[in-house]
CSV table of C-alpha atoms in Angstrom, one decimal:
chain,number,residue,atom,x,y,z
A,1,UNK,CA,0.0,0.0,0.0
A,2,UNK,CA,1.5,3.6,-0.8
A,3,UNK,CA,1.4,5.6,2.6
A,4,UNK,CA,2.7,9.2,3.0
A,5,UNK,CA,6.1,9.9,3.6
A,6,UNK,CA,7.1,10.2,6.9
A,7,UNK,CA,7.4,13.5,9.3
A,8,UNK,CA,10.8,14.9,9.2
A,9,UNK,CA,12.3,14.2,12.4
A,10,UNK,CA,11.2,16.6,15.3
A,11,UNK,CA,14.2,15.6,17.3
A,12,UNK,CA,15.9,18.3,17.9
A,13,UNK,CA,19.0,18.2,19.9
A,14,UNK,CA,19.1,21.5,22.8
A,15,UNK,CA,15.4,21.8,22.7
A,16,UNK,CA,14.2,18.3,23.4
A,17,UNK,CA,11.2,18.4,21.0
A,18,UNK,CA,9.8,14.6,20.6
A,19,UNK,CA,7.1,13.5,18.1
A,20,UNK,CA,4.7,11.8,20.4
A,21,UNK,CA,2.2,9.2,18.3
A,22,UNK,CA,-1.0,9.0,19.6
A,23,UNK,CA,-3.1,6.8,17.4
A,24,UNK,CA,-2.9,8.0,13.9
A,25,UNK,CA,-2.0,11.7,15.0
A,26,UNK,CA,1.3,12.9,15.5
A,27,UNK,CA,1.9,15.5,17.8
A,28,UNK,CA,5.0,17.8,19.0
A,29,UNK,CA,5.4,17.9,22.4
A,30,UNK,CA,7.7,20.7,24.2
A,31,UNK,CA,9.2,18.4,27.0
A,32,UNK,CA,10.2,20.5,30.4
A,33,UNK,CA,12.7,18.3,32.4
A,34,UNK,CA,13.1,19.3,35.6
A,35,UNK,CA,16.0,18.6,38.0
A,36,UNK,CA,15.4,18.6,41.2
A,37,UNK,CA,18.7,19.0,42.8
A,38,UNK,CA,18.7,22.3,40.3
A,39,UNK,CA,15.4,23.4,40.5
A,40,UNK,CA,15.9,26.7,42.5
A,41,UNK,CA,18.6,28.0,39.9
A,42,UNK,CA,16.9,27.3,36.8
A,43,UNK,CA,15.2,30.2,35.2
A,44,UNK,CA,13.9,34.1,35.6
A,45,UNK,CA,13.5,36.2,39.1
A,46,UNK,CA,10.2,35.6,38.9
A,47,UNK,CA,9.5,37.8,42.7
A,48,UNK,CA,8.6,41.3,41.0
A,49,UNK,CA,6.5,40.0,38.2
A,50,UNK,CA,4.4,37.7,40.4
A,51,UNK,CA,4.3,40.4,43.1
A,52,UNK,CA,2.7,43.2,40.6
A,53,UNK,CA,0.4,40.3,38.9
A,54,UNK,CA,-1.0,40.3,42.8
A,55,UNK,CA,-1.3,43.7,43.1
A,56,UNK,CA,-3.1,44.4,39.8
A,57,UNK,CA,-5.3,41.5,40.3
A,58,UNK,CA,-6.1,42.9,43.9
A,59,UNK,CA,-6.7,46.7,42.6
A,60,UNK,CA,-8.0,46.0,38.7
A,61,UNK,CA,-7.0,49.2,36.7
A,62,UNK,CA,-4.4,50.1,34.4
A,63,UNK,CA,-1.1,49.2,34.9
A,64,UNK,CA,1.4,52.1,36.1
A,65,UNK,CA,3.9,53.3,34.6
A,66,UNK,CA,6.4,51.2,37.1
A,67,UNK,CA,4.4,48.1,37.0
A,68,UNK,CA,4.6,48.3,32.8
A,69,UNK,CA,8.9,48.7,33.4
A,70,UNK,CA,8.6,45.6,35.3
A,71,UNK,CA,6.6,43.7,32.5
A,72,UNK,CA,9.0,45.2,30.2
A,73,UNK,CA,12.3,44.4,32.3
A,74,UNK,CA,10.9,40.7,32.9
A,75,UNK,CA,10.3,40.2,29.5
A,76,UNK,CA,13.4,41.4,28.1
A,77,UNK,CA,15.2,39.4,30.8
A,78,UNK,CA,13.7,36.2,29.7
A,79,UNK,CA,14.0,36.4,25.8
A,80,UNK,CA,17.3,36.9,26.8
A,81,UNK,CA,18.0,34.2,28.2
A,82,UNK,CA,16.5,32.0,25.5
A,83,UNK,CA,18.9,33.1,22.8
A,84,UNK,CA,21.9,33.0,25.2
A,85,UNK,CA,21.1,29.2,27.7
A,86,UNK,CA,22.0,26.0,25.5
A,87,UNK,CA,20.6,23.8,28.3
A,88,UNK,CA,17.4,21.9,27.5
A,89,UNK,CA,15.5,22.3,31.1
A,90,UNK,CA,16.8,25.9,31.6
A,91,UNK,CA,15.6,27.2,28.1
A,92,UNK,CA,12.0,25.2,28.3
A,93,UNK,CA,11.5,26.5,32.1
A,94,UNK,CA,11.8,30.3,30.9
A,95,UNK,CA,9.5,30.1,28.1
A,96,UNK,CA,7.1,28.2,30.3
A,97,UNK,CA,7.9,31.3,32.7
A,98,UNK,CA,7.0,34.2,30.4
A,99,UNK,CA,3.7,32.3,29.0
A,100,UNK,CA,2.9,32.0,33.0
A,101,UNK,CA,2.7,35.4,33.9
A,102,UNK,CA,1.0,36.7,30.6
A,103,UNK,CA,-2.5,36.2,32.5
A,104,UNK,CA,-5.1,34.7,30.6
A,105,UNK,CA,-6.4,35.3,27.2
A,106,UNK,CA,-9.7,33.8,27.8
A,107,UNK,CA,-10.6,36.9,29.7
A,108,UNK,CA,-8.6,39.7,28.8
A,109,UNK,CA,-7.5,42.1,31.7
A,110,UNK,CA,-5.6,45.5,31.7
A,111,UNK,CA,-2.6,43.5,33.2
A,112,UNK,CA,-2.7,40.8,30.5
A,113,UNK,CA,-3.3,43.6,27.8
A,114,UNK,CA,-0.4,45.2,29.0
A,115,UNK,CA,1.6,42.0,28.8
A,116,UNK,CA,0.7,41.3,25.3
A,117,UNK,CA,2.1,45.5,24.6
A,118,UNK,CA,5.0,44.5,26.0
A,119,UNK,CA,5.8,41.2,24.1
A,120,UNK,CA,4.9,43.2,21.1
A,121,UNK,CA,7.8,45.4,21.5
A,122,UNK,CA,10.4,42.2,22.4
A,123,UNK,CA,9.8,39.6,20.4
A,124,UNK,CA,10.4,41.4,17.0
A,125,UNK,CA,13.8,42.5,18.5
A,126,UNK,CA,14.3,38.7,19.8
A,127,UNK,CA,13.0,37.4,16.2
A,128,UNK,CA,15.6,39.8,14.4
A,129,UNK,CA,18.4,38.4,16.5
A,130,UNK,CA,17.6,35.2,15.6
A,131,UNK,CA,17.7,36.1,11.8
A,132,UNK,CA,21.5,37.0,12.2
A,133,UNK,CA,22.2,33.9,14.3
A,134,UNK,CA,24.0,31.1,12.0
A,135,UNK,CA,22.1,28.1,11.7
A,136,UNK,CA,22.3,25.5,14.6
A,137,UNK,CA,20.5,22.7,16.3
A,138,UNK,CA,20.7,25.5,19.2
A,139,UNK,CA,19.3,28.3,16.7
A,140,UNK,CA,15.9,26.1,16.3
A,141,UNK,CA,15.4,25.3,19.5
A,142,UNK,CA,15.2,28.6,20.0
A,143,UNK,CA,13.1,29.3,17.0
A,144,UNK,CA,10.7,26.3,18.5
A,145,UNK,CA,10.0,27.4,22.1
A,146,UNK,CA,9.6,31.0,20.7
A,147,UNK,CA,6.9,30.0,18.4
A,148,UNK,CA,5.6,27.5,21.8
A,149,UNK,CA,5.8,30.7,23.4
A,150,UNK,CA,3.7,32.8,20.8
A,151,UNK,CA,1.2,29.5,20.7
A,152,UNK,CA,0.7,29.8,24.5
A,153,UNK,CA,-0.4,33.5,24.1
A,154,UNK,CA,-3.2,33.6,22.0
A,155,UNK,CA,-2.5,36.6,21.0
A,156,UNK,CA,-3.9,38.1,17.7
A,157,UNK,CA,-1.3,40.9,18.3
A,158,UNK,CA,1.8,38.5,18.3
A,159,UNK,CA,0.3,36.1,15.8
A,160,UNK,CA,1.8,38.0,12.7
A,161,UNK,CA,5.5,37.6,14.0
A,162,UNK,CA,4.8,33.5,13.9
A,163,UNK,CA,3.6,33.6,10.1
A,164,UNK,CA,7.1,32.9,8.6
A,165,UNK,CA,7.8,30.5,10.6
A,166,UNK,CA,4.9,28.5,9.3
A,167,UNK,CA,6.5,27.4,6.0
A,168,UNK,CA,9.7,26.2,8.0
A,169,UNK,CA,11.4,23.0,6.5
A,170,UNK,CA,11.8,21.5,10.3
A,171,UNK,CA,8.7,19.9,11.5
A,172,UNK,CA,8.4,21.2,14.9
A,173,UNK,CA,8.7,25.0,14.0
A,174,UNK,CA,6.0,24.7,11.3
A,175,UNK,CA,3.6,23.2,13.5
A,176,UNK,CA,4.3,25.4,16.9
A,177,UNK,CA,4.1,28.0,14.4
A,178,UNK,CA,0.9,27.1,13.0
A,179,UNK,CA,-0.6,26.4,16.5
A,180,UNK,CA,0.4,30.3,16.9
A,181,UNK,CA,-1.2,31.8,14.4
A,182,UNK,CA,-4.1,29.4,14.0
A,183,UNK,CA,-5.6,29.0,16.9
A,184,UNK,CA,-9.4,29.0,18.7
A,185,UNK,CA,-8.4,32.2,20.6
A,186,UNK,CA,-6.8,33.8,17.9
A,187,UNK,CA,-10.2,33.3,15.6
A,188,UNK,CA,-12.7,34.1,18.4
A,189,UNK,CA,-10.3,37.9,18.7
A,190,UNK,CA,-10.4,38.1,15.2
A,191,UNK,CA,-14.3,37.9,15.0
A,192,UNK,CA,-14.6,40.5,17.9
A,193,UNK,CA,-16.1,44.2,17.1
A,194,UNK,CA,-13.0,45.4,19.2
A,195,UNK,CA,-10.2,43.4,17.8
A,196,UNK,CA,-11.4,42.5,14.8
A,197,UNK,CA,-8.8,43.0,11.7
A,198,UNK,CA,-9.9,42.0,8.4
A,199,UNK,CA,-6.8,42.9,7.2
A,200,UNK,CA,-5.1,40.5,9.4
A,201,UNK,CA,-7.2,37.7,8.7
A,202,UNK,CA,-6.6,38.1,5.1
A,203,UNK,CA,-2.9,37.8,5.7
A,204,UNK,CA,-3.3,34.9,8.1
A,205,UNK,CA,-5.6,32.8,5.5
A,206,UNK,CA,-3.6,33.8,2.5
A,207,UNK,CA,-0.6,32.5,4.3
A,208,UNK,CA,-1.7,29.5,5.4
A,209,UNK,CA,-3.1,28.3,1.6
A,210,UNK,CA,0.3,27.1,0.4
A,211,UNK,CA,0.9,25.0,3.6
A,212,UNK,CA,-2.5,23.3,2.7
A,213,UNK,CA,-0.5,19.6,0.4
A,214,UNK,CA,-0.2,16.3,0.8
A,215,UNK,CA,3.4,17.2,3.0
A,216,UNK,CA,1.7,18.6,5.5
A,217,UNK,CA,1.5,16.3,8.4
A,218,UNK,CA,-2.8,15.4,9.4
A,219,UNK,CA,-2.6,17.2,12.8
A,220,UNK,CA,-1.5,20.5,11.2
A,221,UNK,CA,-4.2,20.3,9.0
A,222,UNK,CA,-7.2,19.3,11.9
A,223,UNK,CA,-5.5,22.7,13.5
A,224,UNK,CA,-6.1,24.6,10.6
A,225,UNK,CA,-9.4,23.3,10.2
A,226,UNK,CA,-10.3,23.8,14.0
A,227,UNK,CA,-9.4,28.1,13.3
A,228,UNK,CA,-11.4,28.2,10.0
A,229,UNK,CA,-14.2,26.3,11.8
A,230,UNK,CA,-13.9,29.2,14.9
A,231,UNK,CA,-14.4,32.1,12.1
A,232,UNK,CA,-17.1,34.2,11.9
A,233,UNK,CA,-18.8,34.0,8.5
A,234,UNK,CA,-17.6,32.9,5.2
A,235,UNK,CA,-14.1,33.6,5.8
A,236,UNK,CA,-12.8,30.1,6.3
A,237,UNK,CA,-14.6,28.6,3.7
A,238,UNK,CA,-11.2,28.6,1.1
A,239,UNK,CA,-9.0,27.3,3.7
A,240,UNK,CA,-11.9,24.0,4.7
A,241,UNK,CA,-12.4,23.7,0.7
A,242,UNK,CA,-8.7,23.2,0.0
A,243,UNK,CA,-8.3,20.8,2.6
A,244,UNK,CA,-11.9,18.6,1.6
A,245,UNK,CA,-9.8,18.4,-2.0
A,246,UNK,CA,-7.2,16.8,-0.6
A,247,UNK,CA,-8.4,14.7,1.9
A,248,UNK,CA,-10.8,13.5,-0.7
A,249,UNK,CA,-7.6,12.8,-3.1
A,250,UNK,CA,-5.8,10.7,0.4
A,251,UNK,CA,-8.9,9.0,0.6
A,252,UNK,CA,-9.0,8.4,-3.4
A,253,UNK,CA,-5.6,7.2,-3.0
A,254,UNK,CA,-5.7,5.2,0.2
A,255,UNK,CA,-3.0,7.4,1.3
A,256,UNK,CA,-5.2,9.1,3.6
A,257,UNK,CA,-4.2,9.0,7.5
A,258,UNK,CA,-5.4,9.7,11.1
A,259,UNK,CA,-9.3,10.0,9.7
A,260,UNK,CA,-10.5,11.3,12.9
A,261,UNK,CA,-10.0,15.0,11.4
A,262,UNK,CA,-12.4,14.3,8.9
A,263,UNK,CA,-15.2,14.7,11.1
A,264,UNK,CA,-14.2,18.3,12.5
A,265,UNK,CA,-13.6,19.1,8.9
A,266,UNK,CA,-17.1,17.7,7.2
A,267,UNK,CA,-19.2,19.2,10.2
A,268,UNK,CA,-16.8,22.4,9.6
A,269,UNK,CA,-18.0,22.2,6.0
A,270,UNK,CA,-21.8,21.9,7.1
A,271,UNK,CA,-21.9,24.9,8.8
A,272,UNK,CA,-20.6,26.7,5.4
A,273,UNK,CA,-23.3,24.7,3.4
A,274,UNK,CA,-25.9,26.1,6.2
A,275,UNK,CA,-24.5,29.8,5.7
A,276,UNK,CA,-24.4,29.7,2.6
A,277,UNK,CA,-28.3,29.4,1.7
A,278,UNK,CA,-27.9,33.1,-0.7
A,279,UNK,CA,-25.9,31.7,-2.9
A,280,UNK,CA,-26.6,28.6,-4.3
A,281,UNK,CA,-23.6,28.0,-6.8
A,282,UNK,CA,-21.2,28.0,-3.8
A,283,UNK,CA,-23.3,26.1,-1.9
A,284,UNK,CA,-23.8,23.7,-4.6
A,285,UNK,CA,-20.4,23.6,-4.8
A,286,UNK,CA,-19.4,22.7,-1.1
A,287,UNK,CA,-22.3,20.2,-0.7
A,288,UNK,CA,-20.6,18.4,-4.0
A,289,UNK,CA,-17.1,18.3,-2.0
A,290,UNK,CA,-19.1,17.2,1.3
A,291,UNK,CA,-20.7,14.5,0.0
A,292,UNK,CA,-18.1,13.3,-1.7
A,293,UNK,CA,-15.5,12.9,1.0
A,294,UNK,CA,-18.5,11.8,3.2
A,295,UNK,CA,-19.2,9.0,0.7
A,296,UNK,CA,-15.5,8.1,0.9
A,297,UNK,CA,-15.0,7.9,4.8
A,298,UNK,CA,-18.2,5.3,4.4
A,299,UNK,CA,-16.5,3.5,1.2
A,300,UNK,CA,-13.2,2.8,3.0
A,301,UNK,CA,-15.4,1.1,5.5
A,302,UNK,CA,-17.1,-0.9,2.9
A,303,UNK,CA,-13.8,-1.8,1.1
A,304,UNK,CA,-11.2,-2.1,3.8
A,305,UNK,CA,-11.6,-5.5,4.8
A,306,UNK,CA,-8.9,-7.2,6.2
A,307,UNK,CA,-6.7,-4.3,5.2
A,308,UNK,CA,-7.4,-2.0,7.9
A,309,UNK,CA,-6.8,-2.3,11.6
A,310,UNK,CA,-9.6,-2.5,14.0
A,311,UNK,CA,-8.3,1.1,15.3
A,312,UNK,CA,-9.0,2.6,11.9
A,313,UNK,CA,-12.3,1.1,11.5
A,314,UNK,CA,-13.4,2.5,14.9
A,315,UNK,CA,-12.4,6.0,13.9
A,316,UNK,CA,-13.7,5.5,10.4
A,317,UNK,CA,-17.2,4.8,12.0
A,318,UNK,CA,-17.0,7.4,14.7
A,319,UNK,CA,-16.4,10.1,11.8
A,320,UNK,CA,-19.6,8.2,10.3
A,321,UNK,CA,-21.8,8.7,13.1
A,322,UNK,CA,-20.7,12.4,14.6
A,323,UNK,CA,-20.7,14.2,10.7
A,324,UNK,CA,-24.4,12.2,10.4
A,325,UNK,CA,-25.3,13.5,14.1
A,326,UNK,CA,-23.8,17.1,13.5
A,327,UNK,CA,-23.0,18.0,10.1
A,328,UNK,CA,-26.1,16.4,8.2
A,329,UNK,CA,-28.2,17.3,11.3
A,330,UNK,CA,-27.6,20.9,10.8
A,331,UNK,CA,-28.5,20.6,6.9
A,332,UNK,CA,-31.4,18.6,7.4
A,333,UNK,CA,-32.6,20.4,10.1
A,334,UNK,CA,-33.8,17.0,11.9
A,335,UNK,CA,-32.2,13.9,13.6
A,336,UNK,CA,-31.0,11.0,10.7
A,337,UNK,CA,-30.2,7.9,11.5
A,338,UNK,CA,-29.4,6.1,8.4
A,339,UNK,CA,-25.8,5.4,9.2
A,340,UNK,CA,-26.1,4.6,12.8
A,341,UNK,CA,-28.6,2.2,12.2
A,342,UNK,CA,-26.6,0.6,9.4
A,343,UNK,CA,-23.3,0.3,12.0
A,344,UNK,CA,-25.9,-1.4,14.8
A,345,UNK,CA,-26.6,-3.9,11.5
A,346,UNK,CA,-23.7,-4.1,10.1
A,347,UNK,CA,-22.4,-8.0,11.5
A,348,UNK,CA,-25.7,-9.7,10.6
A,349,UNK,CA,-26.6,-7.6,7.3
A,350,UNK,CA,-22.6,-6.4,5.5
A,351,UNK,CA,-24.4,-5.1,2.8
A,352,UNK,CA,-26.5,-2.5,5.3
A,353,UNK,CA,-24.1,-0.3,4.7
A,354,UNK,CA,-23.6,0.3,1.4
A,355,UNK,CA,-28.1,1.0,1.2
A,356,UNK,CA,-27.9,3.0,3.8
A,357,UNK,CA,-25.0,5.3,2.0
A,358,UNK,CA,-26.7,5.0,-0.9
A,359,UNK,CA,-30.3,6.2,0.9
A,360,UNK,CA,-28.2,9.2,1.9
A,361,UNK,CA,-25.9,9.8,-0.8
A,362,UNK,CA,-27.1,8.9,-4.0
A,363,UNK,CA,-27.0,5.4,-6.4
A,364,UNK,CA,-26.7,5.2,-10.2
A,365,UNK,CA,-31.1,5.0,-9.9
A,366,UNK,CA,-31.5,7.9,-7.9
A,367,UNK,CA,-30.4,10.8,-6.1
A,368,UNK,CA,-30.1,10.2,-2.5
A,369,UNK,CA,-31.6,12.6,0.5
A,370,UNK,CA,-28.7,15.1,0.9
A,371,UNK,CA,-28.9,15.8,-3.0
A,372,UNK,CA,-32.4,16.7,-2.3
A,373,UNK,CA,-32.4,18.6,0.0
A,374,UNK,CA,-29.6,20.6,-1.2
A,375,UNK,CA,-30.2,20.5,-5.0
A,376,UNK,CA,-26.7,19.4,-6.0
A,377,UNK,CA,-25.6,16.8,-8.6
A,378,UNK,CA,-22.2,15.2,-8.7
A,379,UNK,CA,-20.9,16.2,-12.0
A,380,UNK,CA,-22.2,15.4,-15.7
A,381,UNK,CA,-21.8,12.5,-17.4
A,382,UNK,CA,-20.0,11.8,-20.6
A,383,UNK,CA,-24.0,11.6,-22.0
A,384,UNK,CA,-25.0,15.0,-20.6
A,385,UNK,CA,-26.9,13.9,-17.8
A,386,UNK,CA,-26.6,15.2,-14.1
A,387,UNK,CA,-24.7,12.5,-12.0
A,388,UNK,CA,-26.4,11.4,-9.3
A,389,UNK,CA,-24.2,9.2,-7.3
A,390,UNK,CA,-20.6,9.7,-6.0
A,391,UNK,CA,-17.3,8.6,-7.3
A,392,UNK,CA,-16.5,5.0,-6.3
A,393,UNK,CA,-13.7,4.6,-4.2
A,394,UNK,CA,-11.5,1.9,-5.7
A,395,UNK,CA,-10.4,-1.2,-4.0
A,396,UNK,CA,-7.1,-1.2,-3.2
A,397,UNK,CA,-5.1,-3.9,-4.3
A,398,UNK,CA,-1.7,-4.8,-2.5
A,399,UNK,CA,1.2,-7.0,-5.0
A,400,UNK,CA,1.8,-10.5,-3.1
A,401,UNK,CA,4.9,-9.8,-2.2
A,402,UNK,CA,4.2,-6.7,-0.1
A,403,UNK,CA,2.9,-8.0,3.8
């Protein structure tokens, strides 16, 4: 069987980055050793930042004129030390430091406003001193914890600075960098009357089209998807179309990998159907890509056999069930139950399936209830005539020699 190429390796040495496989995902983890023995030597003075994060939180109000010198000082001081410590538990503890004392994004306060100012005016200076810095294992570790750091933040503000980053050869950066800029917190301050910056969000979806191929790794792309989900209106919908296409090319290929995404993405891709009601050749065009890729998760369910773990066909059916339960819910308007009473059949009747995807999706007789509801076809055929079933997802056939 063809599979995707594998991550590039995460390992990175002075930053102890690991790759940490969970299922089919793969995630980069930021690991913080600490040493005991050490412990009260390893990173920042931490006494006057915590002391004014008291006093603020005991008086709310703007923050003085000395208390913004401390966030400024503390700051400086600890993207300092990043780009001068080369040990691993040293370096990880500070960044874990200045994301501590930012406050909390969630719930925006004139001490963590004031935070995010001042990171605003260091890390630009920290990034540009990177830039000059010749290219090490030590120089990305650094690059890595600074885009953690950004990621931690949430910030809107900062986000910009991380977009670079994002099309970064070495695994770890891209994704941290990624996580940075496309994140749930970032979207919701980007939809907000008061910190809303179409300018900004152009800049941030434009950017993160050409990261959208079959490179990038599946748990980059469920982030993405998770931010364009998290957008008000219709801005997302280019960044969820792109990645239907090539999910629905993986599938098509049976390159396809951790398929627990697919059901953030085709519920994602519901709520654009539902939004976009006023114009129907968009629409038309999103339910097409919808159904298609839902068809697909069902057909490599059908067709998968022996060649699939037990695993996959578990997250294969759970994508099934929540995209019928949310996504075709939401188009409907009403419950369905097509496909969860076909998985409840499926031992005694292995042909349930395949009616019961064909009652929703459409056969070579007849369109199916999704087409309509939604007034879509699949495509013409080679005689003229509007298709009304989806494309059939090949069996995949492995060479006798291959295990």
């Amino acid at each position: 069987m063809k599979r995707n190429p594998p991550l590039a390796d995460a390992t990175i040495k002075g930053a102890e980055i690991i790759m940490v496989k969970t299922g089919k995902l793969v995630v980069f983890a930021a690991l913080v050793f600490v040493m005991l023995p050490y412990a009260d030597v390893l990173g920042l003075d931490t006494a006057n930042i915590a002391q004014l994060q008291k006093d603020v939180s005991a008086a709310p109000g703007p923050v003085s004129a000395s208390g913004q010198a401390i966030m400024a000082n503390f700051i400086t001081e600890g993207l300092q030390e990043i780009l001068l410590v080369e040990d691993n538990a040293e370096m990880a503890k500070i960044r874990s430091q200045l994301a501590r004392f930012a406050g909390t994004s969630a719930q925006p306060s004139q001490y963590s406003l004031a935070y995010i100012r001042a990171m605003r005016t260091g890390i630009p200076k920290t990034l540009n001193k990177i830039a000059r810095m010749e290219t090490s294992d030590i120089k990305t570790a650094i690059e890595v914890n600074l885009m953690i750091l950004l990621a931690q933040l949430k910030s809107s503000e900062l986000a910009p600075h991380a977009l670079p980053f994002m099309s970064r050869s070495n695994a770890a950066v891209k994704y941290w960098a990624v996580k940075a800029v496309a994140n749930k917190s970032v979207a919701t301050q980007l939809n907000s009357d008061v910190t809303d910056d179409e300018e900004l969000k152009a800049k941030i979806i434009s950017s993160l089209m050409p990261i959208i191929t079959n490179d990038t790794p599946a748990v980059i792309l469920d982030t993405i998807v998770d931010f364009a989900a998290n957008l008000k209106g219709l801005q997302g919908k280019d960044l969820l179309g792109k990645i239907c296409i090539l999910r629905t090319k993986a599938y098509a290929d049976w390159t396809v990998n951790y398929e627990l995404m697919d059901a953030g993405l085709l519920n994602a891709v519901a709520d654009q159907i539902v939004a976009l009601k006023g114009d129907q050749k968009e629409r038309t065009n999103f339910s097409r890509v919808f159904a298609q890729l839902y068809s697909y998760v069902i057909q490599r369910v059908i067709l998968g056999g022996e060649m699939l773990d037990d695993n996959t066909k578990k997250n294969l059916i759970r994508v099934m069930l929540d995209v019928e339960e949310k996504g075709i819910f939401k188009i409907m308007g009403s419950r369905q139950n097509d496909i969860k009473q076909a998985v409840s059949l499926m031992r005694r009747d292995p042909e349930i399936l395949q009616i019961k995807h064909d009652a929703v999706l459409g056969d070579s007789e007849r369109p199916g209830m999704l087409q309509n509801e939604l007034k879509f076809n699949y495509g013409i055929s080679s005689t003229g005539r509007p298709l009304t079933y989806p494309k059939k997802l090949k069996a995949l056939i492995i060479p006798d020699d291959q295990p």
